[in-house]
Structures are given as C-alpha cells and as structure tokens.
CSV table of C-alpha atoms and ligand atoms in Angstrom, one decimal:
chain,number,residue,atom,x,y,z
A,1,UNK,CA,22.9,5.1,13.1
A,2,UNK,CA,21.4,4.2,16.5
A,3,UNK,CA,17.9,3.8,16.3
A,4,UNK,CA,16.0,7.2,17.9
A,5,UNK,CA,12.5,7.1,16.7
A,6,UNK,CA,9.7,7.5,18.9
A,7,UNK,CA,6.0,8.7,19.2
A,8,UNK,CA,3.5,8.9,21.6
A,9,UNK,CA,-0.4,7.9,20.8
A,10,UNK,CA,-3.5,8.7,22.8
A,11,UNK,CA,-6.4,6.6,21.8
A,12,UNK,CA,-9.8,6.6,23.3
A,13,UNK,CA,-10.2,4.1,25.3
A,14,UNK,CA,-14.0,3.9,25.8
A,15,UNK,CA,-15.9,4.1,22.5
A,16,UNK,CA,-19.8,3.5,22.5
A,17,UNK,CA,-21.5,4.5,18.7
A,18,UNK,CA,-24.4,3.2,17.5
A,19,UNK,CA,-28.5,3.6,18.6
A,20,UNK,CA,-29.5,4.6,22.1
A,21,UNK,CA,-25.6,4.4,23.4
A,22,UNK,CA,-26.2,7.3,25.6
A,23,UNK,CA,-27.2,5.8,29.1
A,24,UNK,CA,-23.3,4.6,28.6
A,25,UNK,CA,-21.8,7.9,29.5
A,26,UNK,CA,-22.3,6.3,33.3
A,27,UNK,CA,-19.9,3.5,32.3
A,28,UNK,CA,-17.4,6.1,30.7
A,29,UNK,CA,-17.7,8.1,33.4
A,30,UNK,CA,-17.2,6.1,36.2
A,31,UNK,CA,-14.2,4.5,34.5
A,32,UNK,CA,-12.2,7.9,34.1
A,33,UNK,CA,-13.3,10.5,36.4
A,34,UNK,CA,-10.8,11.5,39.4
A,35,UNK,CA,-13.4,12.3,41.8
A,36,UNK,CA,-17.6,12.5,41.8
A,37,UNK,CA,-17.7,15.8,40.4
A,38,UNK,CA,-18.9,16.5,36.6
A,39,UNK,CA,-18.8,19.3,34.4
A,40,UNK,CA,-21.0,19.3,31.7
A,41,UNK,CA,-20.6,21.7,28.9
A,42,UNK,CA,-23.8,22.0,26.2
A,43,UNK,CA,-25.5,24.9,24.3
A,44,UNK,CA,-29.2,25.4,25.1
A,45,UNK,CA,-30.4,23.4,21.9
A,46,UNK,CA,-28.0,20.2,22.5
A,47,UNK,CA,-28.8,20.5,26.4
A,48,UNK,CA,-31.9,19.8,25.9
A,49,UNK,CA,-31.2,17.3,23.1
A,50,UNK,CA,-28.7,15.2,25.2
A,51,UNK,CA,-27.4,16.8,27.9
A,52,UNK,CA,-30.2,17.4,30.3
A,53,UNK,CA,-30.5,12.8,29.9
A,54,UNK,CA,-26.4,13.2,30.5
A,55,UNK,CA,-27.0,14.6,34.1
A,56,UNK,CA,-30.1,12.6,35.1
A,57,UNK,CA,-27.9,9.5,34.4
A,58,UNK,CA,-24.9,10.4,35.8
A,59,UNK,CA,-26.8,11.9,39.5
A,60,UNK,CA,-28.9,9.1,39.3
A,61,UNK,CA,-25.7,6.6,39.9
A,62,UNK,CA,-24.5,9.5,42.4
A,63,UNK,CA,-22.1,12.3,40.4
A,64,UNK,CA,-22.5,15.8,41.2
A,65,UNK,CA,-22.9,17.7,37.9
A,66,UNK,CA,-22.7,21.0,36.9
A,67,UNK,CA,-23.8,22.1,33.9
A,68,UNK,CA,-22.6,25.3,32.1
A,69,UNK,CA,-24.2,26.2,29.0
A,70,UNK,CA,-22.1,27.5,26.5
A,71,UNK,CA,-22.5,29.2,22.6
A,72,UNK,CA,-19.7,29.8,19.4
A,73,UNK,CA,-15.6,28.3,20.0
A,74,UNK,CA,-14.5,31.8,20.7
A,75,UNK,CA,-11.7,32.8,23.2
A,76,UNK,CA,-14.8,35.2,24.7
A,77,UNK,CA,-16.3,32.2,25.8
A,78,UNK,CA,-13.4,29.8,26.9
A,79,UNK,CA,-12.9,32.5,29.4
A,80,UNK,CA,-16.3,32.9,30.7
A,81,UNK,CA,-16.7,29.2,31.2
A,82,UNK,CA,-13.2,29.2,32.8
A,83,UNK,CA,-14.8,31.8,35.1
A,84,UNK,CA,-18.1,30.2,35.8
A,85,UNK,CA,-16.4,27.0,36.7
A,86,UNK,CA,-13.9,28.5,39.3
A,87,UNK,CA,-13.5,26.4,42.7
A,88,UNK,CA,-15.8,23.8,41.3
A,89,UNK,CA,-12.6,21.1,41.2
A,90,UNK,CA,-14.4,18.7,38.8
A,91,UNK,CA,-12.9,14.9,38.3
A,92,UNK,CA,-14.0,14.7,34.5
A,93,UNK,CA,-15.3,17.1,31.6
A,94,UNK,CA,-17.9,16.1,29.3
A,95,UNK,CA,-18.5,18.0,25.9
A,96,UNK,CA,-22.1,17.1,24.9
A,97,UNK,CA,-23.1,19.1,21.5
A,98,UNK,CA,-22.1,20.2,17.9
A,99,UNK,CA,-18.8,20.8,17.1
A,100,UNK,CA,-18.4,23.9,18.8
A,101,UNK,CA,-19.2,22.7,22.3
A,102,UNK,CA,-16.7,19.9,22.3
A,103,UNK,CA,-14.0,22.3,20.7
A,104,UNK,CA,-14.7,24.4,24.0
A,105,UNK,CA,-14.6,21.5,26.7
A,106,UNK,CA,-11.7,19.2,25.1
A,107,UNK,CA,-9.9,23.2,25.5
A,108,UNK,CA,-10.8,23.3,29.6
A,109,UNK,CA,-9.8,19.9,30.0
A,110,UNK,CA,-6.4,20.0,28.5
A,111,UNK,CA,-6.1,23.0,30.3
A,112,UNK,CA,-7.3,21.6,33.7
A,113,UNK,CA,-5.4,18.3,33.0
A,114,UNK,CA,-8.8,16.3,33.1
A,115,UNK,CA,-10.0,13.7,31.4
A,116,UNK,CA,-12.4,14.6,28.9
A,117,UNK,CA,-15.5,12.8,27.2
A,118,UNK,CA,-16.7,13.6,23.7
A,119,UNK,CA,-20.6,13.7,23.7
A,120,UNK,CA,-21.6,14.3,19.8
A,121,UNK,CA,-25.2,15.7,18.5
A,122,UNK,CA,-24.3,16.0,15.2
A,123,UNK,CA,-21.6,14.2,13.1
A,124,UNK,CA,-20.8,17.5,11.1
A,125,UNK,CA,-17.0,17.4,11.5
A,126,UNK,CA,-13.6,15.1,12.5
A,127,UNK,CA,-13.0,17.4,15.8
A,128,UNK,CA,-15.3,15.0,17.9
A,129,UNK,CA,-12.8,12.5,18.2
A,130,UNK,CA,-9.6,14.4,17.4
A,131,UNK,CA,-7.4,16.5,20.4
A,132,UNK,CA,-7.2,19.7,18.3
A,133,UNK,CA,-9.3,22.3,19.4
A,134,UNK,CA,-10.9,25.2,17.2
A,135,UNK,CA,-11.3,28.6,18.9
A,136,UNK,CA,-12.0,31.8,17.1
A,137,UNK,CA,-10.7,35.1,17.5
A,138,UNK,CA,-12.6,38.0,15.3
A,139,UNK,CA,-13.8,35.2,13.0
A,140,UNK,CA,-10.4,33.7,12.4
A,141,UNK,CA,-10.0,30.1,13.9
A,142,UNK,CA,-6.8,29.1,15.9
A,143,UNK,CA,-6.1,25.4,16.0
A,144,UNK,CA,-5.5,25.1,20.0
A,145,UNK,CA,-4.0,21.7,21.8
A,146,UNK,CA,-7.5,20.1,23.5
A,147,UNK,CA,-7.4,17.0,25.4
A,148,UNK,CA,-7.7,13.7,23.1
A,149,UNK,CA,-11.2,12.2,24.0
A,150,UNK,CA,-10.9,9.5,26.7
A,151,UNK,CA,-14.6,8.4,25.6
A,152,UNK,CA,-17.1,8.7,22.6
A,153,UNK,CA,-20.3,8.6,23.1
A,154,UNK,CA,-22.1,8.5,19.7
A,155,UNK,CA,-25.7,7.9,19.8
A,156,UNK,CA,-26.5,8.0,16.6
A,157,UNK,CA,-30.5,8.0,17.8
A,158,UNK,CA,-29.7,12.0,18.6
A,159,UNK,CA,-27.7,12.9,15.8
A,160,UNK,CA,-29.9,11.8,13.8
A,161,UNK,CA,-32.1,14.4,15.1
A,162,UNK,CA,-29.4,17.3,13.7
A,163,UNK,CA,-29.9,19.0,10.3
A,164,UNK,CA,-28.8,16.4,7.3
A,165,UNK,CA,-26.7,19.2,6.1
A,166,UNK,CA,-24.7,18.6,8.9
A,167,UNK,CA,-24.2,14.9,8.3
A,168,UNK,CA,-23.0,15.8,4.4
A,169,UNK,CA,-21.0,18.1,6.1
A,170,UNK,CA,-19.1,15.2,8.4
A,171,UNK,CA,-19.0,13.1,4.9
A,172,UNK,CA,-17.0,15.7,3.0
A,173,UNK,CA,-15.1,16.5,5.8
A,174,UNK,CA,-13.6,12.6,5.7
A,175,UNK,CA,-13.2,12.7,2.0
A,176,UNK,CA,-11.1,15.5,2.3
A,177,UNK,CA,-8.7,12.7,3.8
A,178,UNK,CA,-7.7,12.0,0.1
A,179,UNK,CA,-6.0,15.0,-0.6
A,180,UNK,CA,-4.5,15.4,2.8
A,181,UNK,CA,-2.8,12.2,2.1
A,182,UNK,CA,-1.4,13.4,-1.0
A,183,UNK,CA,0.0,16.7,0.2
A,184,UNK,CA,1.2,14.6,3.4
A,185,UNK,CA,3.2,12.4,1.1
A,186,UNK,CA,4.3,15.3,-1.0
A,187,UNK,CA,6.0,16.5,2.2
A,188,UNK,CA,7.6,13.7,2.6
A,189,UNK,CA,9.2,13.8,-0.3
A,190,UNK,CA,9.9,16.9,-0.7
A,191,UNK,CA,10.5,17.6,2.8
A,192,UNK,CA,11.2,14.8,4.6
A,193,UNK,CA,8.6,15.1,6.5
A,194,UNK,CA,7.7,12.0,8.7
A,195,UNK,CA,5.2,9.8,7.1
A,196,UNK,CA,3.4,7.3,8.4
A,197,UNK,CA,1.9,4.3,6.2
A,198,UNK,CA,-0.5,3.1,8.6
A,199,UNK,CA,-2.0,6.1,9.9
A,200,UNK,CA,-2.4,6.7,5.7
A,201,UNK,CA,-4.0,3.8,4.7
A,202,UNK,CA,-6.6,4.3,7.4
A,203,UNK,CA,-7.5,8.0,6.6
A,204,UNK,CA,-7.5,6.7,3.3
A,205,UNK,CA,-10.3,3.9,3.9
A,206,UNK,CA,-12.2,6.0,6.1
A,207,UNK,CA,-12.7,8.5,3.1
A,208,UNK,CA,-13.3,5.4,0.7
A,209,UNK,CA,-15.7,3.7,2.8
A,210,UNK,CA,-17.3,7.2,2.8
A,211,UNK,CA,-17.2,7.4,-1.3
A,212,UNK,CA,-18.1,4.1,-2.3
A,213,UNK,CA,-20.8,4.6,0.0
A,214,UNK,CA,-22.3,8.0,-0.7
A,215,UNK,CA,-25.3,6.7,-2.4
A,216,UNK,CA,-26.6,5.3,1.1
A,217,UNK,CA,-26.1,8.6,2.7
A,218,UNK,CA,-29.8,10.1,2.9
A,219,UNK,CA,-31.6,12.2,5.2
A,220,UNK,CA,-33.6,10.9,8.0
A,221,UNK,CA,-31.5,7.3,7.8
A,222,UNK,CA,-29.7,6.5,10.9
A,223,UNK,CA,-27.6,4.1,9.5
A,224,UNK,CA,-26.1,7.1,7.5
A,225,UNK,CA,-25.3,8.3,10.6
A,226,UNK,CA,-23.7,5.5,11.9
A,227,UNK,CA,-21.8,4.8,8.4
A,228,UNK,CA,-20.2,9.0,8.3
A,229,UNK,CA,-19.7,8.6,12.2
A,230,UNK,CA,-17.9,5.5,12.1
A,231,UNK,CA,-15.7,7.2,9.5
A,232,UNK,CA,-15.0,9.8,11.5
A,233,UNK,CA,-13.5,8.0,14.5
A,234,UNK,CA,-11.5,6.0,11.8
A,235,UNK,CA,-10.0,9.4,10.8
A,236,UNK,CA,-9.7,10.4,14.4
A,237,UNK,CA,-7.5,6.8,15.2
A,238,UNK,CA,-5.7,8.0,12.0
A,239,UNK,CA,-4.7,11.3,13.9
A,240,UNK,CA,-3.8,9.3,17.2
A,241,UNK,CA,-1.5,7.2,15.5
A,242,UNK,CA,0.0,10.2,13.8
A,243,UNK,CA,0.4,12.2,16.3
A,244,UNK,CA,-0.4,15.5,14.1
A,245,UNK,CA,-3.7,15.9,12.5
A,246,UNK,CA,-1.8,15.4,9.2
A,247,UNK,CA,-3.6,12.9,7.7
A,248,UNK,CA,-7.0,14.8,7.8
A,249,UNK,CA,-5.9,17.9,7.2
A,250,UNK,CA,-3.7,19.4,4.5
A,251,UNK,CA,-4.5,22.5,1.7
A,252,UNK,CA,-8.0,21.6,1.7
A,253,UNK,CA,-8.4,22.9,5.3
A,254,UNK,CA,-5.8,25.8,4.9
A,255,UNK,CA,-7.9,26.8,2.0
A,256,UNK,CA,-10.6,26.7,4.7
A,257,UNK,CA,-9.1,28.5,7.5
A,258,UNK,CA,-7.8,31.0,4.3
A,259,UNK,CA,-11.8,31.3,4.1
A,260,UNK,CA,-12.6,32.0,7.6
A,261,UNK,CA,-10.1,34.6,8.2
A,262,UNK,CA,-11.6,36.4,4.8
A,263,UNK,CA,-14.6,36.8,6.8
A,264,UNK,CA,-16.4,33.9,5.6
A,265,UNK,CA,-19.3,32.6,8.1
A,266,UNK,CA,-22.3,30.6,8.1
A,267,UNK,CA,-21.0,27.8,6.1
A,268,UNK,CA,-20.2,24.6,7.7
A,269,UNK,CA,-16.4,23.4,8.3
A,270,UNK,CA,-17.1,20.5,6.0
A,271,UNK,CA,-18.5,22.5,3.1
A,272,UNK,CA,-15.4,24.4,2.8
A,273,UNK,CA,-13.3,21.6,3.1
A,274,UNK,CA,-15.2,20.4,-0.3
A,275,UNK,CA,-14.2,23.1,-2.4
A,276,UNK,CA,-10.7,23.1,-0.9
A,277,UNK,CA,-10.8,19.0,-1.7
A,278,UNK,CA,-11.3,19.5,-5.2
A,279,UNK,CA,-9.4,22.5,-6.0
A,280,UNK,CA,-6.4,20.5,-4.3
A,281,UNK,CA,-7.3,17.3,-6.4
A,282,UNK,CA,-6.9,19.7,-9.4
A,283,UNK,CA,-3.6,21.0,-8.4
A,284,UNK,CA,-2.6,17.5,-7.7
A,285,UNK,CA,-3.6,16.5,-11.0
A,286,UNK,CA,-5.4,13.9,-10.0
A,287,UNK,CA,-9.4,12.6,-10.7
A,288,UNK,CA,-11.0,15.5,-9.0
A,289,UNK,CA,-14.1,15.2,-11.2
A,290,UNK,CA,-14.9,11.9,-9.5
A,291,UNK,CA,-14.8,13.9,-5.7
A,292,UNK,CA,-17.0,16.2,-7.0
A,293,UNK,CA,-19.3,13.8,-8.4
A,294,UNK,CA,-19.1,12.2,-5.1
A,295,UNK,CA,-19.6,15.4,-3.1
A,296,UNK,CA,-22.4,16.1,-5.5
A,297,UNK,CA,-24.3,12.9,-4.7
A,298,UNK,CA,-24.0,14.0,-0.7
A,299,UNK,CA,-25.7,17.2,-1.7
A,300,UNK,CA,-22.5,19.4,-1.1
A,301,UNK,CA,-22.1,21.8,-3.2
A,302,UNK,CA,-18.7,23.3,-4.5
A,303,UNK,CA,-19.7,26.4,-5.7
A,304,UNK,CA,-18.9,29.1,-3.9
A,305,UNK,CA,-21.5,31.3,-4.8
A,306,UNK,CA,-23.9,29.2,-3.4
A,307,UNK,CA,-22.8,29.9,0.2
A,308,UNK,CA,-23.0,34.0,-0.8
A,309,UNK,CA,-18.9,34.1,-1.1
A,310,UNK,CA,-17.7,36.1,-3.8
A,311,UNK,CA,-15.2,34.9,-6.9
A,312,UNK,CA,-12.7,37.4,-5.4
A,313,UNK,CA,-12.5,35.8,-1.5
A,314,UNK,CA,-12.1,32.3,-3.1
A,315,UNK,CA,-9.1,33.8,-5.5
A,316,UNK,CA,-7.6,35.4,-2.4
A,317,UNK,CA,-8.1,32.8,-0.1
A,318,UNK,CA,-6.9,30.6,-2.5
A,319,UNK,CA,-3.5,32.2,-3.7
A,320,UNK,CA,-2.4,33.1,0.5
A,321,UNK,CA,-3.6,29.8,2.3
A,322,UNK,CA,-0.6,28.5,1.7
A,323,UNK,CA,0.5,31.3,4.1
A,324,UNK,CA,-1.9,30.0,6.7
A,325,UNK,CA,0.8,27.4,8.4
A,326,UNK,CA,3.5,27.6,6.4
A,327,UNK,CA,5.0,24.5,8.2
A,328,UNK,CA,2.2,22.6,6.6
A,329,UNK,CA,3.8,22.1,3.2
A,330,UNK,CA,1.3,21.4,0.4
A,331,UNK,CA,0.6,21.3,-2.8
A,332,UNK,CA,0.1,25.2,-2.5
A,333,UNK,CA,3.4,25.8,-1.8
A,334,UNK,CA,5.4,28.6,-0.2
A,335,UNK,CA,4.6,31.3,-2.2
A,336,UNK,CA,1.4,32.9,-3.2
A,337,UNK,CA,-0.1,31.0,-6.3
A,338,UNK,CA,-0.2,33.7,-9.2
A,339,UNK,CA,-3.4,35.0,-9.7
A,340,UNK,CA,-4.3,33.5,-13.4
A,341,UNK,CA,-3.2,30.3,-12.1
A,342,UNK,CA,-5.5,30.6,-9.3
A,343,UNK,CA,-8.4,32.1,-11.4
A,344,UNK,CA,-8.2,29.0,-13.8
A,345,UNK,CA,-8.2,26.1,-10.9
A,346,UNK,CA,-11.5,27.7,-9.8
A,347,UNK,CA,-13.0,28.2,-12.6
A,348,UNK,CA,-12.4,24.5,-14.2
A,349,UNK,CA,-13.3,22.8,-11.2
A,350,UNK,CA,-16.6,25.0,-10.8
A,351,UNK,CA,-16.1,26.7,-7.7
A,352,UNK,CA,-16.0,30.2,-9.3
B,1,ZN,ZN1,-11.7,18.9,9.1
C-alpha cells in the first residue's frame, strides 16, 4: 500500500526554566510577537508575583502592555476577557499564573490566531506546556483546543514561591504518564489506535525521572522545582510529538474529569489524577502498590476521604468515567464497570 502517514508537531520553540529566567520573556517576546502590542493575562495573586516584573520588562524595551486580570478557567470568564480585550489588536498573548490563567490565555490565543507564551507560578499541572485548554462549565471541565505554547518561561525562583502542595501536585500529575501509556497501548491493540513509540518512551522517562526521584522532592527546595518542572515540559514534548494528549492522559484523568462533574472541587488536578493512577494500575494488574508508595513519599494522598469526597462519588465516578470520552478507550472500557467490581478496586487500593 502507498505510504499515507502523516502528523503535524508544534513544539515550543523558546524554552527558558531554571532560577531568575524571567527577564527572558523580552527575548521570547520580541522573537514571536506580530506587532508591539501585549496582552498580559494574570490573577491578582500571580500579578503581583510575576506579572507586574512581566510588564516593566517588556515597556521597558518599548511593548505596549495591557494587562487584564483574570480568576477560575470558566467560559464566564473567557468571555469577559474576550470583552475587555476588544479593539486592543495585540501581536502576542502571555499567560503568566497557575494553571487556570494559562488555560484561559492559550484559549484567546488560539482563538485570536496569536502566538502565545506560557508564564508558569506554580508547577501544579502538565497544561503549562501542553495546547489543550481546560474551561469549566457548572463545575464540569471541557477539554478545549488552546494555542501550543511558542515560549516557556519557567522561573523556578517564583514557583518556588507557590504552595508545595502544588509542586506534589505537578509530580503526580507526570506519574500518571505510566498508566496513560498502558491504556494508550491497550488501544492499540485492541483498537488500532495509532501509537507512537517515541512519544511513549518519553512520557515514560519523564514519570521515571519523577519516581526514582521522589525522595528529593521537598518543600522550600528549588531544585525540586526545577526536577517536577523539567518533567513536565518532557511530558508536554511527549504531547507535541503525539499530536493528542494521549500519552499523559488516559483513565486516570477520565476518572478525574468523572470527579469534577460529580461536583468535586477544591482538590488539585494532580491529586485526583493519583487516585485515578493507582486505581488504573490495579485494573491493569500491574505494581500499583509501588505508585502509591511513590505518591506517598510526595505527600499525596490517595484516599479520598481526605479531600471530604465520599465512598459513593468515587464508586460513581469510578464505574461512568469510562463514559467521559468514550473515544478514549481504556482500561475502563465501554460499559459501566459493575458496582462490586468497582467497590473492591477502591477499597484494596485504599482509596475508599
Ligand atoms: Zn493531567
């Protein structure tokens, strides 16, 4: 048969990580913008933190910035910035802040066909150097099409500042690679889904480097910051070369999202994606034990009652996440998981 494959990747192509990176953003900026206008979007906390230095640096070499100041990833919000920014015309977008603040911008600039710029705090999740977008509508998330970063700008000098449960957070959101790998390859097996063997074995490092590692993960170390962070681009490359956030996200995040639109708040992306993690190494029948060992040593805990969720949301959510994106086959399935089946992968694994 003639030969027909194709894919197209979008890589990053200015990446600055590490201590004091920041006064960069004039480099990445002046590299990618269309015209000398900026648009800056921050919450008060992360303006302050890093986005206030953002806009001295960038007029100080001559951009016009606006800043708009933003709060959760909800639709609500998308639109009000959309309003606020109307007949401003900027060349560039720059998301500087947590994860929800960069799930909003890299949202405006895919739908202004801008480039974008992915201005971190806090290394709590994979989203600050992945195209996908989270928005929320009534508490459920929607996984939206966001422009793929065109520049990082890590300092991990400021994200060291953010809460360490955040940087656990971003850990256990990388070793949840492992058992998106396995339902990826499950897929392709069962599915024929298309697979790809690089973009595996990179997810797959990213999470090792992560779990051989965890012992030097502590609060108030930068280096931790850099180590989780670095991991997180490496899962983001992963993505890019892809082309589908398969192989960082399989039933451990539709257990997630299955969590989410039960109503679950307040508990951080990453956490959920470590109960999902070892309930799908369970179903996978693989060493779950060590990944909650693992988790353990991060400080993340599995147990679902330590977030205030009840046994009964994690059984439901459970059971129907397979339902979530039913194009995403897992390990979950197509139908619901039976309810004694579901009961008993909780409860061994500890999460109920
Ligand atoms: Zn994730």
């Amino acid at each position: 048969m003639e030969f027909q494959k194709f894919r197209t990747m979008h890589f990053p192509r200015d990446v600055y990580i590490g201590h004091d990176v920041l006064f960069k953003v004039k480099d990445a900026v002046s590299n990618n913008s269309k015209n000398d206008k900026v648009l800056i979007i921050t919450g008060s906390t992360t303006y302050e933190l890093a986005g206030t230095k953002v806009k001295d640096l960038l007029e100080g070499i001559g951009y016009d910035v606006t800043v708009v100041k933003t709060g959760d990833a909800t639709y609500e919000n998308l639109s009000k910035v959309s309003e606020e920014i109307c007949g401003i015309s900027p060349g560039i977008v720059l998301g500087v802040g947590g994860g929800t603040k960069i799930d909003i911008s890299k949202k405006i600039a895919f739908d202004l066909s801008l480039p974008f710029i992915s201005v971190p705090t806090a290394p709590s999740h994979d989203g600050i150097a992945s195209p996908r977008a989270s928005i929320k509508r009534e508490g459920v998330s929607y996984s939206e099409e966001g422009a793929m970063p065109i520049g990082i700008i890590a300092d991990t000098s400021i994200m060291i500042k953010a809460p360490y449960r955040y940087l656990a957070a971003g850990a256990a959101d990388v070793i949840s690679n492992i058992s998106a790998i396995k339902d990826w390859r499950l897929s392709n097996r069962l599915k024929g889904e298309e697979f790809s063997s690089s973009a595996a074995a990179i997810s797959e490092y990213s999470a090792q480097e992560i779990i051989g590692n965890v012992l030097l993960i502590r609060e108030y170390s930068e280096s931790s910051v850099w180590l989780v962070t670095k991991n997180i681009l490496a899962s983001g490359t992963a993505m890019a070369i892809a082309g589908t956030s398969r192989p960082g996200s399989g039933s451990e995040h539709l257990f997630t999202h299955a969590l989410e639109s039960a109503g679950v708040d307040d508990v951080l992306h990453g956490e959920m994606c470590a109960m999902g993690t070892v309930i799908s190494m369970y179903l996978h029948d693989d060493n779950w034990q060590i990944i909650r060992e693992k988790l353990e040593n991060l400080g993340v805990s599995i147990r679902a009652k330590d977030y205030g969720i009840t046994d009964e949301t994690v059984i439901h959510a459970l059971r129907t996440a397979h339902s979530i994106r039913p194009e995403r086959y897992t390990i979950l399935g197509e139908s619901d998981m039976s309810y004694d089946a579901a009961v008993k992968a909780l409860e061994i694994t500890g999460v109920i």
